Coordinates of C-alpha atoms in Angstrom, one line a residue:
M19 CA 11.6 12.2 -8.8
M20 CA 13.0 16.2 -8.8
N21 CA 14.5 17.8 -5.6
G22 CA 16.8 21.4 -5.7
V23 CA 18.6 20.5 -3.2
D24 CA 22.8 19.4 -3.8
R25 CA 23.0 15.4 -2.4
R26 CA 26.3 16.8 -0.8
T27 CA 24.7 19.2 1.1
A28 CA 22.0 17.2 2.1
A29 CA 23.7 14.0 3.4
A30 CA 25.5 17.0 5.1
C31 CA 22.7 18.2 7.6
P32 CA 22.9 16.4 11.0
R33 CA 19.2 17.8 12.1
T34 CA 16.2 17.0 10.6
A35 CA 15.2 20.8 11.1
A36 CA 18.2 21.7 8.3
R37 CA 16.8 19.5 6.6
D38 CA 13.8 20.4 6.1
S39 CA 15.0 24.3 5.5
L40 CA 16.8 22.8 2.5
Y41 CA 14.2 20.8 1.0
T42 CA 11.8 21.7 -1.6
P43 CA 8.3 20.6 -1.5
V44 CA 7.3 18.0 -4.3
R45 CA 3.5 18.8 -5.6
V46 CA 2.0 15.0 -6.3
V47 CA -1.1 15.5 -8.8
E48 CA -2.4 12.8 -11.6
L49 CA -2.3 13.8 -15.1
D50 CA -4.4 11.7 -17.8
L51 CA -3.0 12.3 -21.4
D52 CA -6.8 12.0 -22.2
E53 CA -7.3 15.0 -20.8
P54 CA -4.1 16.6 -21.0
G55 CA -5.6 20.5 -20.8
E56 CA -6.0 19.8 -16.4
L57 CA -4.0 18.8 -13.8
R58 CA -5.6 17.2 -11.1
S59 CA -5.4 16.4 -7.6
P60 CA -4.5 12.8 -5.8
G61 CA -7.3 10.2 -6.3
G62 CA -8.9 13.1 -8.5
L63 CA -10.6 14.9 -5.7
G64 CA -10.1 18.5 -8.0
P65 CA -7.9 20.0 -10.1
A66 CA -4.8 21.3 -9.2
D67 CA -2.8 24.2 -10.3
P68 CA 0.5 23.3 -8.5
D69 CA 3.6 25.6 -8.7
G70 CA 7.4 24.1 -8.2
R71 CA 8.1 21.3 -8.9
V72 CA 5.8 18.6 -9.6
L73 CA 5.2 15.2 -9.5
A74 CA 2.5 13.1 -12.0
L75 CA 1.0 10.1 -12.4
V76 CA 0.6 9.8 -16.0
R77 CA -2.9 7.9 -17.1
L78 CA -3.5 7.2 -20.7
H79 CA -7.3 5.8 -21.4
G80 CA -7.6 5.1 -17.1
H81 CA -3.8 3.2 -16.7
P82 CA -1.2 4.3 -15.4
L83 CA 2.2 4.4 -17.4
G84 CA 4.2 5.5 -14.8
L85 CA 5.3 9.1 -13.0
V86 CA 6.9 12.6 -14.9
T87 CA 8.5 15.5 -13.3
A88 CA 8.3 19.1 -14.4
T89 CA 8.7 22.8 -12.5
G90 CA 5.9 25.0 -13.3
T91 CA 5.6 28.7 -12.5
A92 CA 2.8 30.9 -10.5
G93 CA 0.7 32.1 -13.2
D94 CA 1.4 29.7 -15.8
P95 CA -0.5 26.1 -15.9
A96 CA -0.5 25.6 -19.2
T97 CA 3.7 25.6 -19.2
L98 CA 3.5 23.0 -16.8
R99 CA 1.2 21.1 -18.4
R100 CA 3.2 21.2 -21.5
A101 CA 6.1 19.8 -20.2
L102 CA 4.5 17.1 -17.7
V103 CA 2.7 15.9 -21.6
D104 CA 6.1 16.4 -22.9
A105 CA 8.0 14.6 -20.0
A106 CA 5.2 11.8 -20.5
H107 CA 5.5 11.0 -24.6
R108 CA 9.4 11.3 -24.3
E109 CA 10.2 9.4 -21.0
L110 CA 7.2 6.4 -20.6
R111 CA 6.8 5.5 -24.5
V112 CA 3.7 6.7 -25.0
P113 CA 2.6 5.6 -29.2
S114 CA 1.5 9.0 -30.3
R115 CA -0.3 12.3 -29.3
S116 CA -3.9 10.8 -31.1
T117 CA -4.1 7.8 -28.5
A118 CA -4.2 10.8 -26.0
T119 CA -7.8 12.3 -26.8
P120 CA -11.0 10.5 -26.5
A121 CA -11.4 10.5 -29.9
A122 CA -8.8 8.3 -30.3
Q123 CA -9.4 5.3 -28.2
P124 CA -12.4 5.3 -25.5
R125 CA -11.7 4.5 -21.8
R126 CA -10.9 1.3 -20.8
V127 CA -14.6 -0.1 -21.3
G128 CA -14.2 -3.4 -19.5
R129 CA -15.3 -0.6 -16.5
A130 CA -18.3 0.7 -17.8
R131 CA -19.6 -2.4 -18.6
A132 CA -22.9 -3.3 -17.0
R133 CA -23.0 -7.3 -15.7
A134 CA -25.3 -8.5 -13.4
D135 CA -23.1 -11.3 -11.8
R136 CA -20.4 -9.0 -11.2
P137 CA -19.2 -10.0 -7.8
T138 CA -20.1 -8.0 -4.0
V139 CA -16.9 -6.4 -3.2
T140 CA -16.6 -5.4 0.6
V141 CA -14.3 -2.8 1.4
V142 CA -12.6 -2.7 5.1
I143 CA -11.2 -0.1 6.6
C144 CA -9.8 -0.5 10.1
T145 CA -9.4 2.8 12.2
R146 CA -7.8 3.4 15.7
N147 CA -8.3 7.5 16.4
R148 CA -8.0 8.9 13.4
P149 CA -11.5 10.5 12.2
R150 CA -10.2 13.2 10.3
A151 CA -8.2 10.7 7.9
L152 CA -11.2 8.3 8.1
R153 CA -13.2 10.6 6.8
R154 CA -11.0 11.4 3.8
C155 CA -10.8 7.6 3.1
L156 CA -14.2 7.5 3.3
D157 CA -15.4 10.2 1.1
S158 CA -12.9 9.4 -1.5
L159 CA -13.9 5.5 -1.1
L160 CA -17.9 6.8 -1.6
R161 CA -17.4 8.0 -4.9
T162 CA -16.3 4.5 -6.3
D163 CA -18.2 3.6 -9.8
Y164 CA -18.4 0.3 -8.9
P165 CA -22.1 -0.5 -7.6
D166 CA -22.2 -3.5 -5.5
V167 CA -20.1 -2.2 -2.5
E168 CA -20.3 -3.3 1.2
V169 CA -18.5 -0.6 3.1
L170 CA -17.5 -1.4 7.2
V171 CA -15.3 0.6 9.1
V172 CA -13.7 -1.3 11.9
D173 CA -13.4 0.4 15.2
N174 CA -10.1 -0.8 17.1
A175 CA -9.5 0.0 20.4
P176 CA -11.0 3.4 20.2
L177 CA -10.4 6.0 23.1
D178 CA -13.5 7.2 22.5
D179 CA -16.8 7.4 20.7
T180 CA -15.5 9.7 17.8
T181 CA -14.9 7.2 15.0
R182 CA -19.2 5.9 15.7
E183 CA -20.7 9.3 15.8
L184 CA -18.6 9.8 12.0
V185 CA -19.9 7.2 10.3
R186 CA -23.5 7.5 12.6
T187 CA -24.3 10.7 11.5
R188 CA -22.4 11.9 7.9
Y189 CA -22.5 8.0 6.5
R190 CA -25.0 6.5 8.1
D191 CA -27.1 4.7 5.2
Q192 CA -23.9 4.2 3.0
V193 CA -20.8 2.4 6.0
R194 CA -21.8 -0.2 8.9
Y195 CA -19.8 0.6 12.0
L196 CA -18.1 -3.1 13.7
R197 CA -15.7 -2.0 17.0
E198 CA -13.2 -4.9 18.2
P199 CA -12.5 -4.4 21.4
V200 CA -8.5 -6.1 21.4
P201 CA -5.7 -3.9 19.9
G202 CA -4.3 -5.3 17.1
L203 CA -5.0 -4.3 13.3
A204 CA -5.1 -8.4 12.0
R205 CA -8.1 -8.1 14.9
A206 CA -9.7 -5.4 13.5
R207 CA -9.1 -6.8 10.4
N208 CA -10.5 -10.2 11.6
T209 CA -13.7 -8.4 12.3
G210 CA -14.1 -7.5 9.1
L211 CA -13.4 -10.4 7.4
A212 CA -15.9 -12.0 9.6
A213 CA -18.8 -9.4 9.1
A214 CA -18.1 -9.5 5.2
R215 CA -21.5 -10.3 3.1
G216 CA -18.7 -9.7 0.1
E217 CA -18.1 -13.0 -2.1
I218 CA -14.6 -10.1 -2.6
C219 CA -12.8 -8.8 0.7
A220 CA -11.4 -5.7 -0.1
F221 CA -8.8 -3.9 2.9
A222 CA -7.8 -0.3 2.3
D223 CA -6.0 1.9 5.8
D224 CA -7.9 4.7 6.7
D225 CA -4.6 7.2 5.7
L226 CA -5.6 6.5 2.5
V227 CA -7.0 8.5 -0.7
I228 CA -8.9 6.0 -2.8
D229 CA -9.5 6.1 -6.7
S230 CA -13.0 6.4 -7.9
H231 CA -12.3 3.0 -10.4
W232 CA -10.6 1.2 -7.1
V233 CA -12.8 -1.7 -6.4
A234 CA -13.3 -1.7 -10.1
A235 CA -10.5 -2.7 -11.1
L236 CA -10.0 -5.0 -8.0
A237 CA -13.2 -7.0 -8.9
E238 CA -12.4 -6.9 -12.7
A239 CA -8.6 -8.9 -11.4
F240 CA -10.4 -11.5 -9.6
E241 CA -13.1 -12.2 -12.6
A242 CA -10.1 -12.1 -14.7
D243 CA -8.8 -15.8 -13.1
D244 CA -11.1 -18.1 -10.8
R245 CA -7.6 -18.8 -9.6
T246 CA -6.8 -15.7 -8.1
G247 CA -7.1 -15.3 -4.3
C248 CA -5.8 -12.7 -4.0
V249 CA -5.2 -9.0 -5.6
T250 CA -2.9 -6.4 -4.7
G251 CA -2.3 -3.1 -6.1
L252 CA -0.6 0.1 -7.1
V253 CA 0.2 2.6 -3.9
M254 CA 0.6 5.8 -4.4
P255 CA 2.4 8.9 -2.4
A256 CA -0.4 11.5 -1.1
E257 CA 1.7 14.4 -0.5
L258 CA 5.4 14.6 -0.6
D259 CA 5.8 17.8 1.6
T260 CA 8.6 17.0 3.4
A261 CA 11.6 15.7 3.5
A262 CA 10.8 12.4 5.6
Q263 CA 8.3 11.6 3.1
L264 CA 10.2 12.0 -0.3
A265 CA 12.9 10.0 2.1
L266 CA 10.6 6.8 1.9
E267 CA 9.8 6.9 -1.8
R268 CA 13.8 7.4 -2.4
Y269 CA 13.8 4.1 0.0
G270 CA 11.0 2.0 -1.5
G271 CA 7.8 3.2 -0.8
Y272 CA 4.8 1.3 -1.0
S273 CA 4.7 1.3 -5.4
R274 CA 5.2 -2.1 -6.7
G275 CA 5.4 -0.5 -10.0
F276 CA 3.3 -0.1 -13.4
A277 CA 3.3 -3.5 -14.6
A278 CA 0.4 -5.7 -13.9
R279 CA 1.8 -9.0 -12.8
S280 CA 0.8 -12.4 -11.3
W281 CA 2.9 -15.3 -9.6
S282 CA 1.7 -19.0 -8.5
L283 CA 3.1 -22.0 -7.8
R284 CA 1.9 -24.9 -9.6
E285 CA 5.4 -24.5 -11.9
P286 CA 8.4 -24.5 -10.6
P287 CA 9.1 -20.2 -10.2
D288 CA 11.9 -18.5 -12.0
D289 CA 12.7 -17.4 -8.5
P290 CA 13.5 -19.7 -5.2
L291 CA 12.7 -16.9 -3.5
V292 CA 9.1 -16.0 -4.7
R293 CA 7.9 -18.6 -1.4
Y294 CA 9.7 -16.8 0.6
S295 CA 9.4 -12.7 -0.2
V296 CA 6.1 -11.7 -0.6
G297 CA 6.5 -8.3 0.1
R298 CA 7.4 -7.9 -3.8
F299 CA 3.2 -8.6 -4.1
G300 CA 2.0 -5.6 -2.5
S301 CA 1.2 -3.7 0.4
G302 CA -1.6 -4.6 3.0
A303 CA -2.6 -1.3 2.8
N304 CA -4.0 -2.1 -0.9
M305 CA -4.9 -5.8 -0.9
A306 CA -8.1 -7.9 -1.6
F307 CA -9.0 -11.7 -0.9
R308 CA -12.0 -14.4 -2.2
T309 CA -13.5 -14.0 0.8
A310 CA -14.3 -17.2 1.4
M311 CA -10.6 -18.5 0.6
L312 CA -9.6 -16.0 3.4
R313 CA -11.7 -18.2 5.9
S314 CA -10.8 -21.2 5.6
I315 CA -7.1 -20.3 6.1
G316 CA -7.9 -18.8 8.8
G317 CA -8.3 -15.2 8.2
F318 CA -4.9 -13.0 9.7
D319 CA -2.7 -14.4 12.6
P320 CA -3.8 -11.9 15.5
A321 CA -0.6 -12.4 17.1
T322 CA 0.7 -9.8 14.3
G323 CA 0.3 -6.6 12.5
A324 CA 0.4 -3.0 14.1
G325 CA -0.5 -3.0 18.0
T326 CA 1.3 -5.7 18.2
P327 CA 4.5 -6.5 20.1
A328 CA 4.9 -7.5 15.9
R329 CA 4.4 -4.3 14.5
G330 CA 3.4 -5.9 11.5
G331 CA 3.7 -9.2 9.0
E332 CA 0.2 -9.9 9.1
E333 CA -0.6 -8.6 5.5
L334 CA 3.1 -10.8 4.4
L335 CA 1.7 -14.2 6.4
A336 CA -1.6 -14.2 4.8
F337 CA 0.3 -13.8 0.7
F338 CA 2.9 -16.6 2.3
S339 CA -0.5 -18.6 2.8
V340 CA -2.5 -17.7 0.2
L341 CA 0.2 -18.8 -2.2
N342 CA 1.7 -22.1 -0.6
G343 CA -2.4 -23.0 -0.4
G344 CA -2.1 -23.4 -4.1
H345 CA -3.6 -19.6 -5.0
D346 CA -2.1 -17.1 -7.7
I347 CA -1.9 -13.2 -6.4
T348 CA -2.5 -10.7 -8.7
Y349 CA -1.0 -7.4 -8.7
Q350 CA -3.3 -5.1 -10.6
P351 CA -1.1 -1.4 -11.0
D352 CA -5.2 0.2 -12.4
A353 CA -6.6 -0.3 -8.5
I354 CA -4.3 2.7 -7.3
V355 CA -4.8 4.4 -3.7
W356 CA -2.4 7.0 -2.5
H357 CA -1.3 7.0 0.7
C358 CA -0.3 9.8 3.5
H359 CA 3.5 8.9 4.0
P360 CA 5.2 9.8 8.1
R361 CA 5.8 13.6 7.8
T362 CA 8.2 13.4 10.5
E363 CA 12.3 11.5 10.8
E364 CA 11.3 10.1 13.7
A365 CA 8.2 8.9 12.4
L366 CA 9.5 7.7 9.2
T367 CA 12.6 5.5 10.9
R368 CA 9.5 3.8 13.5
Q369 CA 8.2 2.9 10.4
I370 CA 11.0 1.2 8.3
F371 CA 11.7 -0.5 11.6
N372 CA 8.5 -1.7 12.3
F373 CA 9.2 -3.4 8.3
G374 CA 11.8 -5.0 9.2
V375 CA 10.1 -6.2 13.2
G376 CA 6.8 -6.7 10.7
F377 CA 9.0 -9.2 8.2
G378 CA 10.8 -11.3 10.6
A379 CA 7.5 -11.8 12.7
Y380 CA 5.9 -13.6 9.3
L381 CA 8.8 -16.1 8.3
T382 CA 8.6 -16.5 12.4
A383 CA 4.7 -17.0 12.0
A384 CA 5.6 -18.6 8.5
V385 CA 8.2 -21.3 10.0
S386 CA 5.5 -21.8 13.4
R387 CA 3.1 -23.1 10.5
R388 CA 4.8 -24.4 8.6
P389 CA 7.9 -26.4 10.3
D390 CA 8.6 -28.4 6.6
V391 CA 9.8 -25.0 5.0
L392 CA 12.8 -24.2 7.8
A393 CA 15.2 -26.0 6.4
D394 CA 14.6 -24.4 2.6
L395 CA 14.5 -21.0 4.3
V396 CA 17.4 -21.9 6.5
R397 CA 19.6 -22.1 2.9
R398 CA 18.1 -19.6 1.3
V399 CA 18.5 -16.9 4.0
P400 CA 21.8 -15.7 2.6
L401 CA 20.8 -15.1 -0.8
G402 CA 17.7 -13.2 0.4
L403 CA 19.5 -10.9 2.3
W404 CA 22.4 -10.5 -0.8
R405 CA 19.6 -9.4 -3.3
W406 CA 18.0 -7.0 -0.3
Q407 CA 21.2 -5.4 -0.3
V408 CA 21.3 -5.2 -4.6
A409 CA 17.7 -3.9 -3.9
H410 CA 18.7 -1.2 -2.4
R411 CA 21.6 -0.2 -3.6
A412 CA 20.1 0.1 -7.0
R413 CA 16.8 1.9 -5.7
R414 CA 19.6 4.4 -4.1
H415 CA 21.1 5.1 -7.6
A416 CA 18.2 4.9 -10.0
P417 CA 18.4 7.6 -12.3
S418 CA 14.9 9.1 -11.1
C419 CA 16.4 9.1 -7.9
E420 CA 19.6 10.8 -8.7
A421 CA 18.3 14.1 -7.5
V422 CA 16.7 12.9 -4.2
P423 CA 19.2 14.2 -1.1
E424 CA 19.5 11.4 1.2
T425 CA 17.6 12.9 3.6
V426 CA 18.2 10.2 6.8
P427 CA 20.2 8.4 7.0
G428 CA 20.7 4.4 8.1
L429 CA 17.2 3.0 6.8
G430 CA 18.8 0.7 5.9
R431 CA 20.4 -0.6 9.3
R432 CA 17.0 0.3 11.1
E433 CA 14.8 -1.9 8.8
I434 CA 17.7 -4.6 9.7
E435 CA 17.5 -4.2 13.7
G436 CA 13.7 -4.5 13.0
L437 CA 14.0 -7.9 11.2
L438 CA 16.4 -9.7 13.8
Y439 CA 14.1 -8.1 16.4
G440 CA 10.5 -8.8 14.7
P441 CA 11.2 -13.0 15.7
F442 CA 11.1 -12.1 19.2
G443 CA 8.3 -9.5 18.9
Y444 CA 5.8 -12.5 17.7
L445 CA 6.9 -14.9 19.6
Y446 CA 6.4 -12.6 22.8
S447 CA 3.0 -11.2 21.6
L448 CA 1.5 -15.0 21.3
W449 CA 3.0 -15.3 24.9
H450 CA 0.8 -12.4 25.8
Q451 CA -2.1 -13.3 24.1
R452 CA -2.1 -16.7 25.7
T453 CA -1.8 -15.1 29.3
A454 CA -4.1 -12.9 28.9
R455 CA -6.2 -16.0 27.9
S456 CA -5.8 -17.7 30.9
G457 CA -6.5 -14.6 33.7
A458 CA -9.8 -14.6 31.6
W459 CA -10.8 -18.0 31.9
S460 CA -8.8 -18.5 35.4
R461 CA -11.9 -15.8 36.6

């Protein structure tokens, strides 16, 4: 990604306001090489005519290929488009310009084929007091090109009826409304899972813009292999308007790359840490499961997740249970969503801390469920921490990040602090739940 601020200047700025004043926003767009004459906003929600610094997700025949950057000039969109197309062919190794035309190769036929036996997909969106974000998310989701979709909104411990009224008035015949009175993302997801009618249950955050092919891409990954129990997808930034948002991308973001992958424990894995370092599989913002399988493993642990002292980790524990239960996990980058990153340094720092807390909580929950893995896990902790440090340094010094300033120092330290707090957060969450149940029974 490109940024016009010198790294040394930005790193020397101690205040968020100073960093933001030096930061040049980066406009995020989509570039489809089948239609290179137009740039589109994230999620394909209309044409984009940006100027200044631009980051483009490049797609060909529906597949995401990677990211390129260029700088545009107001009033000259054609030059910007040509620069992005040239960068795509140069940096992403597109075979030839002829393949970038619809006549050379049609868009993915798999998405367009009609099948009588295609699985029904339930999409669960959990939300709490964010009707504006939810509306944008639902509007994008309901453009899906997949016909067999059920959409559930789970309102988690809301402060008022705004979300219920939004669903009732704007999406009456398209979205089913559910209410989960107890705070906690895992509880809300379990409420959606219990009500799901589809063979596949997908989960999306309410602060996403969802690609119209997202549901189809998830379903196709399940159809390709009966052994797949979970599918995750590509999470892209919906905007890079602030220094904090770009700092999250520089730190690692939510993306897991542009190559499809699968993981299984049927044979000894090349990486002995694969059964524990499940964050590599994807993000809870973009994941789907076979409904019956997810129910069979107990869904999500209600002592984890946002809204509890554990602050996260519910999706990591689900990934762990799926993989160690003998099922495959597949990463499908064709399943694209666009995420709204934290806009302020304070929110970013809190988010990174929560990442660490969630991971520590997940490891604690995994050991409590599978005590047999404790000795193996403890033996591999030093290797895992060393690899984390190596990967973090690699991200910081990757060629694509060289022009990105270190806008928020100390994020790695905050994640480690969260990791150390995570076990205590999970145990406190368990204690809090048991105390609440005991109080309810005593009454």
